[in-house]
CSV table of C-alpha atoms in Angstrom, one decimal:
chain,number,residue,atom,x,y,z
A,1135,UNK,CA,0.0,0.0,0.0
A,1136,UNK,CA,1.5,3.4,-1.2
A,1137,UNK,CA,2.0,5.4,2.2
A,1138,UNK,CA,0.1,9.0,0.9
A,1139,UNK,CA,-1.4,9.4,4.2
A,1140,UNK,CA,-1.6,13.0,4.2
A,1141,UNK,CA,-3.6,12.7,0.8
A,1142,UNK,CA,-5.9,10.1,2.3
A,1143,UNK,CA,-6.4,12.4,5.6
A,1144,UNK,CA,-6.9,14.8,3.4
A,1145,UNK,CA,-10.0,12.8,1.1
A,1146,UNK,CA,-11.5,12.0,4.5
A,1147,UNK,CA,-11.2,15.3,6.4
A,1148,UNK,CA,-13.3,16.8,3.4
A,1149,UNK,CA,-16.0,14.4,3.3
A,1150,UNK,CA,-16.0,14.3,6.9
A,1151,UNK,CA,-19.2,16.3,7.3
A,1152,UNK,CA,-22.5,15.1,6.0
A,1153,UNK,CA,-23.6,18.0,3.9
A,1154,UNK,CA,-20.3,17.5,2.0
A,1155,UNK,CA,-21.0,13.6,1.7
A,1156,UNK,CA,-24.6,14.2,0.8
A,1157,UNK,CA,-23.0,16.2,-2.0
A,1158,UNK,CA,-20.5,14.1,-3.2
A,1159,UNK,CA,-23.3,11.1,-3.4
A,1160,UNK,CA,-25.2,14.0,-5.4
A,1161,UNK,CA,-22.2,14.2,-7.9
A,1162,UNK,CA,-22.0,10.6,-8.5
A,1163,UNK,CA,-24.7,11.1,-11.0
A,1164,UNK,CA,-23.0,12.9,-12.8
A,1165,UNK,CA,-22.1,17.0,-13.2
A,1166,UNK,CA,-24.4,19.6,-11.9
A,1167,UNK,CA,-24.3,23.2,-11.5
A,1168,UNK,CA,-24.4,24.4,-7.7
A,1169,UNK,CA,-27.7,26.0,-8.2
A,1170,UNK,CA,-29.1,22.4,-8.8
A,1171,UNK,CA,-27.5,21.6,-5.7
A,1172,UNK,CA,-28.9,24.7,-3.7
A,1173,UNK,CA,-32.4,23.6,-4.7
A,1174,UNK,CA,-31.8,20.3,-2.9
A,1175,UNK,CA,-30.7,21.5,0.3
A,1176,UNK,CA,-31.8,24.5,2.8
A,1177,UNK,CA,-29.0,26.1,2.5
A,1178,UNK,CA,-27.3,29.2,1.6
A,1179,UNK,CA,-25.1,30.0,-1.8
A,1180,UNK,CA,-22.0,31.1,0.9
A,1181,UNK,CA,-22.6,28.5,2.6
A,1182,UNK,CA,-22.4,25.5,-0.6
A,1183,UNK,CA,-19.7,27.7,-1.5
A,1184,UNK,CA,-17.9,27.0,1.6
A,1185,UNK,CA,-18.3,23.4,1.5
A,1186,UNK,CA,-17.6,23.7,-2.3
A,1187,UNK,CA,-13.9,24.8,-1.6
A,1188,UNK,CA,-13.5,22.4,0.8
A,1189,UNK,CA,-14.4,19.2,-1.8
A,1190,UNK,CA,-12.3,21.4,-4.7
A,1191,UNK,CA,-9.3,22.1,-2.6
A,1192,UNK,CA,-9.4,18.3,-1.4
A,1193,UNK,CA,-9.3,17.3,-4.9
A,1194,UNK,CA,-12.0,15.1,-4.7
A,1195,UNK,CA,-14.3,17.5,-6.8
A,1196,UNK,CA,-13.6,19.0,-10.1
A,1197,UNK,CA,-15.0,22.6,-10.6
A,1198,UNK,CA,-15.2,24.4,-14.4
A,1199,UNK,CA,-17.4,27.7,-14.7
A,1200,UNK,CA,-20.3,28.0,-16.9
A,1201,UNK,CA,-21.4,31.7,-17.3
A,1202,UNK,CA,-22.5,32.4,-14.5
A,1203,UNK,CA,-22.4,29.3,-12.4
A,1204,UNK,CA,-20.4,26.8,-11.4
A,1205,UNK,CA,-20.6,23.5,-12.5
A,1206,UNK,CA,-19.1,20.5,-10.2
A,1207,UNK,CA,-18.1,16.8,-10.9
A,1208,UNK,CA,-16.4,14.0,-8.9
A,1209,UNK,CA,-12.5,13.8,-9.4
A,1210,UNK,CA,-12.1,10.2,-10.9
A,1211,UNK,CA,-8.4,10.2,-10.2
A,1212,UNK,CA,-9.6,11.1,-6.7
A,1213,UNK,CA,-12.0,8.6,-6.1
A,1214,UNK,CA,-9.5,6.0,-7.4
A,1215,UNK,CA,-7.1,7.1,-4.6
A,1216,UNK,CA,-9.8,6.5,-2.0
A,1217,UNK,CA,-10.9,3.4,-3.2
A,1218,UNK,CA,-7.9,1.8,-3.3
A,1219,UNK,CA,-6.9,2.7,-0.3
A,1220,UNK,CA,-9.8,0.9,1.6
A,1221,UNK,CA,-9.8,-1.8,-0.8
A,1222,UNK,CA,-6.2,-2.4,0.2
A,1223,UNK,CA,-7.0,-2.4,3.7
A,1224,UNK,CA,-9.9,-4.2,3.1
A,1225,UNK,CA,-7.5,-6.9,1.8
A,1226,UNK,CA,-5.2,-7.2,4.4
A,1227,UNK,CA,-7.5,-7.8,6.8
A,1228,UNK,CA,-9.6,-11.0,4.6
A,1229,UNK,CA,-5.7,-12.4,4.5
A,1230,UNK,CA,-5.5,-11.9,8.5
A,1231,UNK,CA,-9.2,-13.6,9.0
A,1232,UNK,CA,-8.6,-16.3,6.5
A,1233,UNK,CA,-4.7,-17.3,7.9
A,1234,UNK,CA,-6.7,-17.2,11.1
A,1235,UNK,CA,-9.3,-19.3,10.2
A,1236,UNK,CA,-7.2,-22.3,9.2
């Protein structure tokens, strides 16, 4: 397992509040423009903004403006990082419980 722990901290801190998760389960369907999102929740534009920078800056959500708005997708390169990393883990610990198991 590559050792990028600050990158992986990183990932996590920024999905570590549920707006922000909500959000990024959002963007698995695909791009939308933050005044889709702002109809979804009971929030403020600031406020998505702020947890817009947050998911940008983490690099686990791609941003690209579209006259006037912004339009937001899910960093595959990202969420390949993330993945891994748990599937790794996930891994090592099915080798542990099965050398235990026999």
């Amino acid at each position: 397992m590559e050792t990028n722990f600050p990158v992986y901290a990183s990932l996590m801190k920024a999905l570590g509040d549920e707006t922000r998760v909500e959000i990024f389960a959002m963007l698995s369907a695909g791009e939308l423009c933050a005044c889709e999102m702002l109809d979804k929740f009971e929030i403020t534009q600031p406020t998505l903004s702020y947890h817009m920078k947050i998911l940008s800056e983490s690099g686990l959500v791609d941003s690209r403006r579209d006259g006037v708005w912004m339009k937001y997708s899910i960093n595959q390169d990202a969420l390949k990082t993330i993945k891994q990393f748990f599937q790794e883990i996930g891994a090592k610990i099915e080798k542990i419980t099965t050398a235990a198991a026999d």
